[in-house]
Amino acid sequence: GDDTYKVGATFAHGDKKLNTTEKGKEELVAALKKLITVPFEVINQEVGMRPTVKDRRPLLGNTSENKNVYFYNGLGTRGLLMAPLLSEYLYDFMEKDVELPSEIDIKRFAN
């Protein structure tokens, strides 16, 4: 509201510090100037971390402790393109007792 907007985000792969940077701010301001021609001011800067899965693969299935709780997560950008196929895998797992491919089965992280 009040003509206040958010712009973002930048990517600093490998940087695990939760600190804003002047470089990130400059990158976003430059990108915004390419999109709009009205004057603006930066009134705040925030930082966040995008969560991901260690091996960057989707997480589907359930755990041994919770047979009635199912996971469908960790899709990210590439996984989102696979959503229809992943949905079919999860449906077959839940309704037809078909094993999930080991690459996407959440149990791959079980000890």
mmCIF file of N, CA and C in Angstrom:
data_model
loop_
_atom_site.group_PDB
_atom_site.id
_atom_site.type_symbol
_atom_site.label_atom_id
_atom_site.label_comp_id
_atom_site.label_asym_id
_atom_site.label_seq_id
_atom_site.Cartn_x
_atom_site.Cartn_y
_atom_site.Cartn_z
ATOM 1 N N GLY A 1 0.807 -1.192 0.000
ATOM 2 C CA GLY A 1 0.000 0.000 0.000
ATOM 3 C C GLY A 1 0.851 1.258 0.000
ATOM 4 N N ASP A 2 0.215 2.362 -0.183
ATOM 5 C CA ASP A 2 0.865 3.671 -0.164
ATOM 6 C C ASP A 2 2.016 3.765 -1.165
ATOM 7 N N ASP A 3 1.862 3.123 -2.314
ATOM 8 C CA ASP A 3 2.918 3.130 -3.336
ATOM 9 C C ASP A 3 4.265 2.628 -2.810
ATOM 10 N N THR A 4 4.231 1.655 -1.923
ATOM 11 C CA THR A 4 5.438 1.005 -1.423
ATOM 12 C C THR A 4 5.476 -0.401 -2.009
ATOM 13 N N TYR A 5 6.621 -0.765 -2.588
ATOM 14 C CA TYR A 5 6.736 -2.041 -3.290
ATOM 15 C C TYR A 5 8.008 -2.765 -2.869
ATOM 16 N N LYS A 6 8.013 -4.061 -3.087
ATOM 17 C CA LYS A 6 9.211 -4.871 -2.859
ATOM 18 C C LYS A 6 9.792 -5.288 -4.195
ATOM 19 N N VAL A 7 11.099 -5.350 -4.265
ATOM 20 C CA VAL A 7 11.825 -5.781 -5.458
ATOM 21 C C VAL A 7 12.842 -6.819 -5.011
ATOM 22 N N GLY A 8 13.027 -7.869 -5.790
ATOM 23 C CA GLY A 8 14.056 -8.853 -5.423
ATOM 24 C C GLY A 8 13.966 -10.045 -6.322
ATOM 25 N N ALA A 9 14.858 -10.879 -6.350
ATOM 26 C CA ALA A 9 15.918 -11.110 -5.389
ATOM 27 C C ALA A 9 17.236 -11.293 -6.122
ATOM 28 N N THR A 10 18.303 -11.338 -5.335
ATOM 29 C CA THR A 10 19.618 -11.625 -5.897
ATOM 30 C C THR A 10 20.008 -13.042 -5.495
ATOM 31 N N PHE A 11 21.067 -13.533 -6.095
ATOM 32 C CA PHE A 11 21.566 -14.864 -5.768
ATOM 33 C C PHE A 11 23.060 -14.770 -5.496
ATOM 34 N N ALA A 12 23.472 -15.226 -4.341
ATOM 35 C CA ALA A 12 24.889 -15.287 -3.991
ATOM 36 C C ALA A 12 25.168 -16.727 -3.567
ATOM 37 N N HIS A 13 25.260 -17.603 -4.538
ATOM 38 C CA HIS A 13 25.459 -19.024 -4.247
ATOM 39 C C HIS A 13 26.707 -19.230 -3.391
ATOM 40 N N GLY A 14 26.562 -20.011 -2.369
ATOM 41 C CA GLY A 14 27.676 -20.313 -1.484
ATOM 42 C C GLY A 14 27.802 -19.348 -0.316
ATOM 43 N N ASP A 15 27.200 -18.169 -0.406
ATOM 44 C CA ASP A 15 27.247 -17.194 0.682
ATOM 45 C C ASP A 15 26.149 -17.541 1.680
ATOM 46 N N LYS A 16 26.538 -17.981 2.856
ATOM 47 C CA LYS A 16 25.558 -18.407 3.847
ATOM 48 C C LYS A 16 25.348 -17.371 4.943
ATOM 49 N N LYS A 17 25.936 -16.191 4.758
ATOM 50 C CA LYS A 17 25.734 -15.125 5.738
ATOM 51 C C LYS A 17 24.393 -14.442 5.464
ATOM 52 N N LEU A 18 23.726 -14.057 6.520
ATOM 53 C CA LEU A 18 22.442 -13.368 6.381
ATOM 54 C C LEU A 18 22.642 -11.873 6.570
ATOM 55 N N ASN A 19 23.458 -11.291 5.678
ATOM 56 C CA ASN A 19 23.724 -9.862 5.721
ATOM 57 C C ASN A 19 23.347 -9.249 4.382
ATOM 58 N N THR A 20 22.714 -8.076 4.426
ATOM 59 C CA THR A 20 22.473 -7.352 3.190
ATOM 60 C C THR A 20 23.807 -6.829 2.673
ATOM 61 N N THR A 21 23.877 -6.619 1.355
ATOM 62 C CA THR A 21 25.111 -6.101 0.768
ATOM 63 C C THR A 21 24.804 -4.923 -0.145
ATOM 64 N N GLU A 22 25.761 -4.043 -0.257
ATOM 65 C CA GLU A 22 25.629 -2.916 -1.170
ATOM 66 C C GLU A 22 25.579 -3.423 -2.604
ATOM 67 N N LYS A 23 26.357 -4.468 -2.894
ATOM 68 C CA LYS A 23 26.373 -5.046 -4.240
ATOM 69 C C LYS A 23 24.977 -5.557 -4.623
ATOM 70 N N GLY A 24 24.319 -6.261 -3.710
ATOM 71 C CA GLY A 24 22.976 -6.760 -3.972
ATOM 72 C C GLY A 24 21.985 -5.634 -4.199
ATOM 73 N N LYS A 25 22.091 -4.595 -3.382
ATOM 74 C CA LYS A 25 21.218 -3.437 -3.528
ATOM 75 C C LYS A 25 21.433 -2.779 -4.891
ATOM 76 N N GLU A 26 22.676 -2.580 -5.271
ATOM 77 C CA GLU A 26 22.983 -1.950 -6.560
ATOM 78 C C GLU A 26 22.463 -2.789 -7.725
ATOM 79 N N GLU A 27 22.580 -4.089 -7.611
ATOM 80 C CA GLU A 27 22.086 -4.995 -8.657
ATOM 81 C C GLU A 27 20.575 -4.847 -8.843
ATOM 82 N N LEU A 28 19.849 -4.798 -7.731
ATOM 83 C CA LEU A 28 18.393 -4.682 -7.809
ATOM 84 C C LEU A 28 17.961 -3.298 -8.300
ATOM 85 N N VAL A 29 18.650 -2.273 -7.850
ATOM 86 C CA VAL A 29 18.315 -0.915 -8.299
ATOM 87 C C VAL A 29 18.549 -0.793 -9.808
ATOM 88 N N ALA A 30 19.659 -1.336 -10.293
ATOM 89 C CA ALA A 30 19.949 -1.279 -11.731
ATOM 90 C C ALA A 30 18.886 -2.020 -12.537
ATOM 91 N N ALA A 31 18.457 -3.180 -12.052
ATOM 92 C CA ALA A 31 17.428 -3.954 -12.753
ATOM 93 C C ALA A 31 16.094 -3.205 -12.747
ATOM 94 N N LEU A 32 15.780 -2.576 -11.623
ATOM 95 C CA LEU A 32 14.518 -1.835 -11.523
ATOM 96 C C LEU A 32 14.511 -0.629 -12.466
ATOM 97 N N LYS A 33 15.639 0.032 -12.588
ATOM 98 C CA LYS A 33 15.731 1.195 -13.480
ATOM 99 C C LYS A 33 15.507 0.813 -14.945
ATOM 100 N N LYS A 34 15.767 -0.447 -15.288
ATOM 101 C CA LYS A 34 15.506 -0.921 -16.652
ATOM 102 C C LYS A 34 14.011 -1.166 -16.875
ATOM 103 N N LEU A 35 13.273 -1.383 -15.788
ATOM 104 C CA LEU A 35 11.846 -1.705 -15.884
ATOM 105 C C LEU A 35 10.926 -0.502 -15.763
ATOM 106 N N ILE A 36 11.300 0.475 -14.946
ATOM 107 C CA ILE A 36 10.418 1.616 -14.702
ATOM 108 C C ILE A 36 11.167 2.927 -14.948
ATOM 109 N N THR A 37 10.419 3.985 -15.205
ATOM 110 C CA THR A 37 11.028 5.285 -15.470
ATOM 111 C C THR A 37 10.642 6.340 -14.442
ATOM 112 N N VAL A 38 9.870 5.971 -13.454
ATOM 113 C CA VAL A 38 9.474 6.923 -12.422
ATOM 114 C C VAL A 38 10.536 6.966 -11.323
ATOM 115 N N PRO A 39 10.665 8.098 -10.657
ATOM 116 C CA PRO A 39 11.643 8.167 -9.562
ATOM 117 C C PRO A 39 11.199 7.281 -8.391
ATOM 118 N N PHE A 40 12.179 6.750 -7.677
ATOM 119 C CA PHE A 40 11.894 5.919 -6.509
ATOM 120 C C PHE A 40 13.024 6.077 -5.509
ATOM 121 N N GLU A 41 12.759 5.638 -4.294
ATOM 122 C CA GLU A 41 13.800 5.609 -3.274
ATOM 123 C C GLU A 41 13.757 4.268 -2.561
ATOM 124 N N VAL A 42 14.902 3.805 -2.153
ATOM 125 C CA VAL A 42 14.997 2.567 -1.375
ATOM 126 C C VAL A 42 14.817 2.956 0.080
ATOM 127 N N ILE A 43 13.821 2.362 0.720
ATOM 128 C CA ILE A 43 13.546 2.700 2.122
ATOM 129 C C ILE A 43 13.929 1.577 3.085
ATOM 130 N N ASN A 44 14.215 0.402 2.531
ATOM 131 C CA ASN A 44 14.580 -0.725 3.390
ATOM 132 C C ASN A 44 15.261 -1.785 2.538
ATOM 133 N N GLN A 45 16.073 -2.576 3.162
ATOM 134 C CA GLN A 45 16.717 -3.693 2.484
ATOM 135 C C GLN A 45 16.653 -4.886 3.425
ATOM 136 N N GLU A 46 16.243 -6.032 2.890
ATOM 137 C CA GLU A 46 16.111 -7.241 3.699
ATOM 138 C C GLU A 46 16.948 -8.351 3.098
ATOM 139 N N VAL A 47 17.189 -9.357 3.888
ATOM 140 C CA VAL A 47 17.941 -10.515 3.419
ATOM 141 C C VAL A 47 17.174 -11.773 3.807
ATOM 142 N N GLY A 48 17.299 -12.787 3.000
ATOM 143 C CA GLY A 48 16.662 -14.062 3.299
ATOM 144 C C GLY A 48 17.454 -15.183 2.657
ATOM 145 N N MET A 49 17.143 -16.379 3.054
ATOM 146 C CA MET A 49 17.811 -17.553 2.508
ATOM 147 C C MET A 49 16.742 -18.434 1.877
ATOM 148 N N ARG A 50 16.958 -18.810 0.643
ATOM 149 C CA ARG A 50 16.028 -19.731 -0.007
ATOM 150 C C ARG A 50 16.382 -21.154 0.414
ATOM 151 N N PRO A 51 15.452 -21.840 1.042
ATOM 152 C CA PRO A 51 15.758 -23.206 1.467
ATOM 153 C C PRO A 51 15.860 -24.134 0.260
ATOM 154 N N THR A 52 16.675 -25.128 0.396
ATOM 155 C CA THR A 52 16.817 -26.111 -0.671
ATOM 156 C C THR A 52 17.110 -27.474 -0.069
ATOM 157 N N VAL A 53 17.047 -28.477 -0.891
ATOM 158 C CA VAL A 53 17.358 -29.834 -0.478
ATOM 159 C C VAL A 53 18.828 -30.083 -0.803
ATOM 160 N N LYS A 54 19.494 -30.804 0.068
ATOM 161 C CA LYS A 54 20.936 -31.028 -0.063
ATOM 162 C C LYS A 54 21.337 -31.473 -1.472
ATOM 163 N N ASP A 55 20.591 -32.403 -2.051
ATOM 164 C CA ASP A 55 20.947 -32.905 -3.387
ATOM 165 C C ASP A 55 20.129 -32.250 -4.502
ATOM 166 N N ARG A 56 19.342 -31.224 -4.146
ATOM 167 C CA ARG A 56 18.542 -30.442 -5.104
ATOM 168 C C ARG A 56 17.560 -31.287 -5.917
ATOM 169 N N ARG A 57 17.024 -32.310 -5.287
ATOM 170 C CA ARG A 57 16.017 -33.156 -5.924
ATOM 171 C C ARG A 57 14.728 -33.092 -5.119
ATOM 172 N N PRO A 58 13.596 -33.325 -5.768
ATOM 173 C CA PRO A 58 12.318 -33.295 -5.050
ATOM 174 C C PRO A 58 12.251 -34.323 -3.921
ATOM 175 N N LEU A 59 11.371 -34.072 -2.976
ATOM 176 C CA LEU A 59 11.118 -34.971 -1.845
ATOM 177 C C LEU A 59 9.679 -35.460 -1.940
ATOM 178 N N LEU A 60 9.498 -36.743 -2.179
ATOM 179 C CA LEU A 60 8.170 -37.329 -2.237
ATOM 180 C C LEU A 60 8.120 -38.551 -1.339
ATOM 181 N N GLY A 61 6.931 -38.860 -0.856
ATOM 182 C CA GLY A 61 6.731 -40.082 -0.089
ATOM 183 C C GLY A 61 6.359 -39.809 1.340
ATOM 184 N N ASN A 62 6.655 -40.789 2.179
ATOM 185 C CA ASN A 62 6.397 -40.656 3.606
ATOM 186 C C ASN A 62 7.563 -41.267 4.370
ATOM 187 N N THR A 63 7.552 -41.057 5.677
ATOM 188 C CA THR A 63 8.609 -41.630 6.504
ATOM 189 C C THR A 63 8.064 -42.855 7.217
ATOM 190 N N SER A 64 8.942 -43.635 7.745
ATOM 191 C CA SER A 64 8.524 -44.848 8.456
ATOM 192 C C SER A 64 7.679 -44.514 9.677
ATOM 193 N N GLU A 65 7.955 -43.371 10.294
ATOM 194 C CA GLU A 65 7.231 -42.982 11.507
ATOM 195 C C GLU A 65 5.827 -42.468 11.212
ATOM 196 N N ASN A 66 5.618 -41.922 10.032
ATOM 197 C CA ASN A 66 4.334 -41.288 9.707
ATOM 198 C C ASN A 66 3.798 -41.821 8.384
ATOM 199 N N LYS A 67 3.219 -42.977 8.418
ATOM 200 C CA LYS A 67 2.726 -43.618 7.190
ATOM 201 C C LYS A 67 1.575 -42.856 6.536
ATOM 202 N N ASN A 68 0.834 -42.045 7.314
ATOM 203 C CA ASN A 68 -0.310 -41.324 6.761
ATOM 204 C C ASN A 68 -0.003 -39.856 6.451
ATOM 205 N N VAL A 69 1.256 -39.468 6.555
ATOM 206 C CA VAL A 69 1.673 -38.109 6.223
ATOM 207 C C VAL A 69 2.570 -38.205 4.997
ATOM 208 N N TYR A 70 2.198 -37.510 3.939
ATOM 209 C CA TYR A 70 2.931 -37.589 2.679
ATOM 210 C C TYR A 70 3.607 -36.262 2.363
ATOM 211 N N PHE A 71 4.770 -36.354 1.760
ATOM 212 C CA PHE A 71 5.543 -35.181 1.387
ATOM 213 C C PHE A 71 5.550 -35.007 -0.125
ATOM 214 N N TYR A 72 5.424 -33.771 -0.536
ATOM 215 C CA TYR A 72 5.542 -33.386 -1.948
ATOM 216 C C TYR A 72 6.184 -32.010 -1.902
ATOM 217 N N ASN A 73 7.494 -31.985 -1.899
ATOM 218 C CA ASN A 73 8.186 -30.731 -1.638
ATOM 219 C C ASN A 73 9.526 -30.725 -2.344
ATOM 220 N N GLY A 74 10.232 -29.607 -2.245
ATOM 221 C CA GLY A 74 11.572 -29.497 -2.784
ATOM 222 C C GLY A 74 11.617 -29.419 -4.296
ATOM 223 N N LEU A 75 10.549 -28.913 -4.902
ATOM 224 C CA LEU A 75 10.510 -28.907 -6.354
ATOM 225 C C LEU A 75 11.469 -27.891 -6.965
ATOM 226 N N GLY A 76 11.558 -26.702 -6.430
ATOM 227 C CA GLY A 76 12.417 -25.696 -7.035
ATOM 228 C C GLY A 76 11.992 -25.426 -8.465
ATOM 229 N N THR A 77 12.861 -24.809 -9.238
ATOM 230 C CA THR A 77 12.523 -24.437 -10.610
ATOM 231 C C THR A 77 12.419 -25.648 -11.515
ATOM 232 N N ARG A 78 13.427 -26.489 -11.505
ATOM 233 C CA ARG A 78 13.387 -27.667 -12.381
ATOM 234 C C ARG A 78 12.323 -28.662 -11.952
ATOM 235 N N GLY A 79 12.178 -28.832 -10.671
ATOM 236 C CA GLY A 79 11.167 -29.749 -10.160
ATOM 237 C C GLY A 79 9.764 -29.309 -10.509
ATOM 238 N N LEU A 80 9.560 -28.006 -10.588
ATOM 239 C CA LEU A 80 8.243 -27.492 -10.953
ATOM 240 C C LEU A 80 7.846 -27.941 -12.352
ATOM 241 N N LEU A 81 8.810 -28.003 -13.248
ATOM 242 C CA LEU A 81 8.525 -28.483 -14.602
ATOM 243 C C LEU A 81 8.141 -29.960 -14.597
ATOM 244 N N MET A 82 8.574 -30.675 -13.569
ATOM 245 C CA MET A 82 8.296 -32.104 -13.464
ATOM 246 C C MET A 82 7.049 -32.396 -12.637
ATOM 247 N N ALA A 83 6.352 -31.361 -12.171
ATOM 248 C CA ALA A 83 5.233 -31.531 -11.245
ATOM 249 C C ALA A 83 4.183 -32.537 -11.709
ATOM 250 N N PRO A 84 3.760 -32.517 -12.980
ATOM 251 C CA PRO A 84 2.753 -33.506 -13.390
ATOM 252 C C PRO A 84 3.252 -34.951 -13.234
ATOM 253 N N LEU A 85 4.474 -35.210 -13.634
ATOM 254 C CA LEU A 85 5.026 -36.561 -13.509
ATOM 255 C C LEU A 85 5.212 -36.930 -12.043
ATOM 256 N N LEU A 86 5.716 -35.999 -11.246
ATOM 257 C CA LEU A 86 5.908 -36.271 -9.824
ATOM 258 C C LEU A 86 4.580 -36.537 -9.131
ATOM 259 N N SER A 87 3.549 -35.823 -9.533
ATOM 260 C CA SER A 87 2.210 -36.053 -8.963
ATOM 261 C C SER A 87 1.727 -37.459 -9.269
ATOM 262 N N GLU A 88 1.988 -37.895 -10.486
ATOM 263 C CA GLU A 88 1.602 -39.257 -10.864
ATOM 264 C C GLU A 88 2.372 -40.287 -10.034
ATOM 265 N N TYR A 89 3.672 -40.054 -9.846
ATOM 266 C CA TYR A 89 4.469 -40.967 -9.008
ATOM 267 C C TYR A 89 3.894 -41.043 -7.601
ATOM 268 N N LEU A 90 3.572 -39.878 -7.014
ATOM 269 C CA LEU A 90 3.058 -39.877 -5.646
ATOM 270 C C LEU A 90 1.687 -40.537 -5.572
ATOM 271 N N TYR A 91 0.838 -40.284 -6.540
ATOM 272 C CA TYR A 91 -0.481 -40.927 -6.567
ATOM 273 C C TYR A 91 -0.320 -42.451 -6.635
ATOM 274 N N ASP A 92 0.523 -42.922 -7.538
ATOM 275 C CA ASP A 92 0.736 -44.372 -7.664
ATOM 276 C C ASP A 92 1.315 -44.964 -6.385
ATOM 277 N N PHE A 93 2.176 -44.226 -5.726
ATOM 278 C CA PHE A 93 2.756 -44.669 -4.458
ATOM 279 C C PHE A 93 1.668 -44.790 -3.388
ATOM 280 N N MET A 94 0.810 -43.771 -3.315
ATOM 281 C CA MET A 94 -0.220 -43.746 -2.274
ATOM 282 C C MET A 94 -1.353 -44.731 -2.547
ATOM 283 N N GLU A 95 -1.792 -44.807 -3.778
ATOM 284 C CA GLU A 95 -2.994 -45.572 -4.094
ATOM 285 C C GLU A 95 -2.740 -46.971 -4.643
ATOM 286 N N LYS A 96 -1.593 -47.180 -5.260
ATOM 287 C CA LYS A 96 -1.326 -48.464 -5.911
ATOM 288 C C LYS A 96 -0.110 -49.183 -5.332
ATOM 289 N N ASP A 97 0.475 -48.598 -4.278
ATOM 290 C CA ASP A 97 1.627 -49.194 -3.604
ATOM 291 C C ASP A 97 2.816 -49.399 -4.551
ATOM 292 N N VAL A 98 2.981 -48.480 -5.512
ATOM 293 C CA VAL A 98 4.108 -48.527 -6.442
ATOM 294 C C VAL A 98 5.269 -47.772 -5.801
ATOM 295 N N GLU A 99 6.445 -48.374 -5.787
ATOM 296 C CA GLU A 99 7.613 -47.729 -5.185
ATOM 297 C C GLU A 99 7.977 -46.451 -5.929
ATOM 298 N N LEU A 100 8.443 -45.467 -5.178
ATOM 299 C CA LEU A 100 8.923 -44.225 -5.773
ATOM 300 C C LEU A 100 10.348 -44.427 -6.291
ATOM 301 N N PRO A 101 10.726 -43.723 -7.352
ATOM 302 C CA PRO A 101 12.125 -43.775 -7.776
ATOM 303 C C PRO A 101 13.022 -43.313 -6.618
ATOM 304 N N SER A 102 14.123 -43.984 -6.395
ATOM 305 C CA SER A 102 14.981 -43.689 -5.245
ATOM 306 C C SER A 102 15.509 -42.256 -5.264
ATOM 307 N N GLU A 103 15.638 -41.651 -6.445
ATOM 308 C CA GLU A 103 16.164 -40.290 -6.560
ATOM 309 C C GLU A 103 15.249 -39.238 -5.955
ATOM 310 N N ILE A 104 13.955 -39.545 -5.839
ATOM 311 C CA ILE A 104 13.004 -38.565 -5.305
ATOM 312 C C ILE A 104 12.350 -39.011 -4.002
ATOM 313 N N ASP A 105 12.597 -40.238 -3.585
ATOM 314 C CA ASP A 105 11.994 -40.767 -2.360
ATOM 315 C C ASP A 105 12.621 -40.087 -1.150
ATOM 316 N N ILE A 106 11.787 -39.530 -0.273
ATOM 317 C CA ILE A 106 12.290 -38.847 0.913
ATOM 318 C C ILE A 106 13.105 -39.782 1.801
ATOM 319 N N LYS A 107 12.883 -41.058 1.692
ATOM 320 C CA LYS A 107 13.599 -42.042 2.519
ATOM 321 C C LYS A 107 15.081 -42.115 2.170
ATOM 322 N N ARG A 108 15.508 -41.443 1.097
ATOM 323 C CA ARG A 108 16.934 -41.464 0.747
ATOM 324 C C ARG A 108 17.761 -40.759 1.811
ATOM 325 N N PHE A 109 17.120 -39.974 2.677
ATOM 326 C CA PHE A 109 17.829 -39.279 3.751
ATOM 327 C C PHE A 109 17.750 -40.021 5.075
ATOM 328 N N ALA A 110 17.055 -41.152 5.119
ATOM 329 C CA ALA A 110 16.944 -41.927 6.358
ATOM 330 C C ALA A 110 18.293 -42.590 6.654
ATOM 331 N N ASN A 111 18.597 -42.658 7.916
ATOM 332 C CA ASN A 111 19.874 -43.302 8.321
ATOM 333 C C ASN A 111 19.730 -44.793 8.415
#
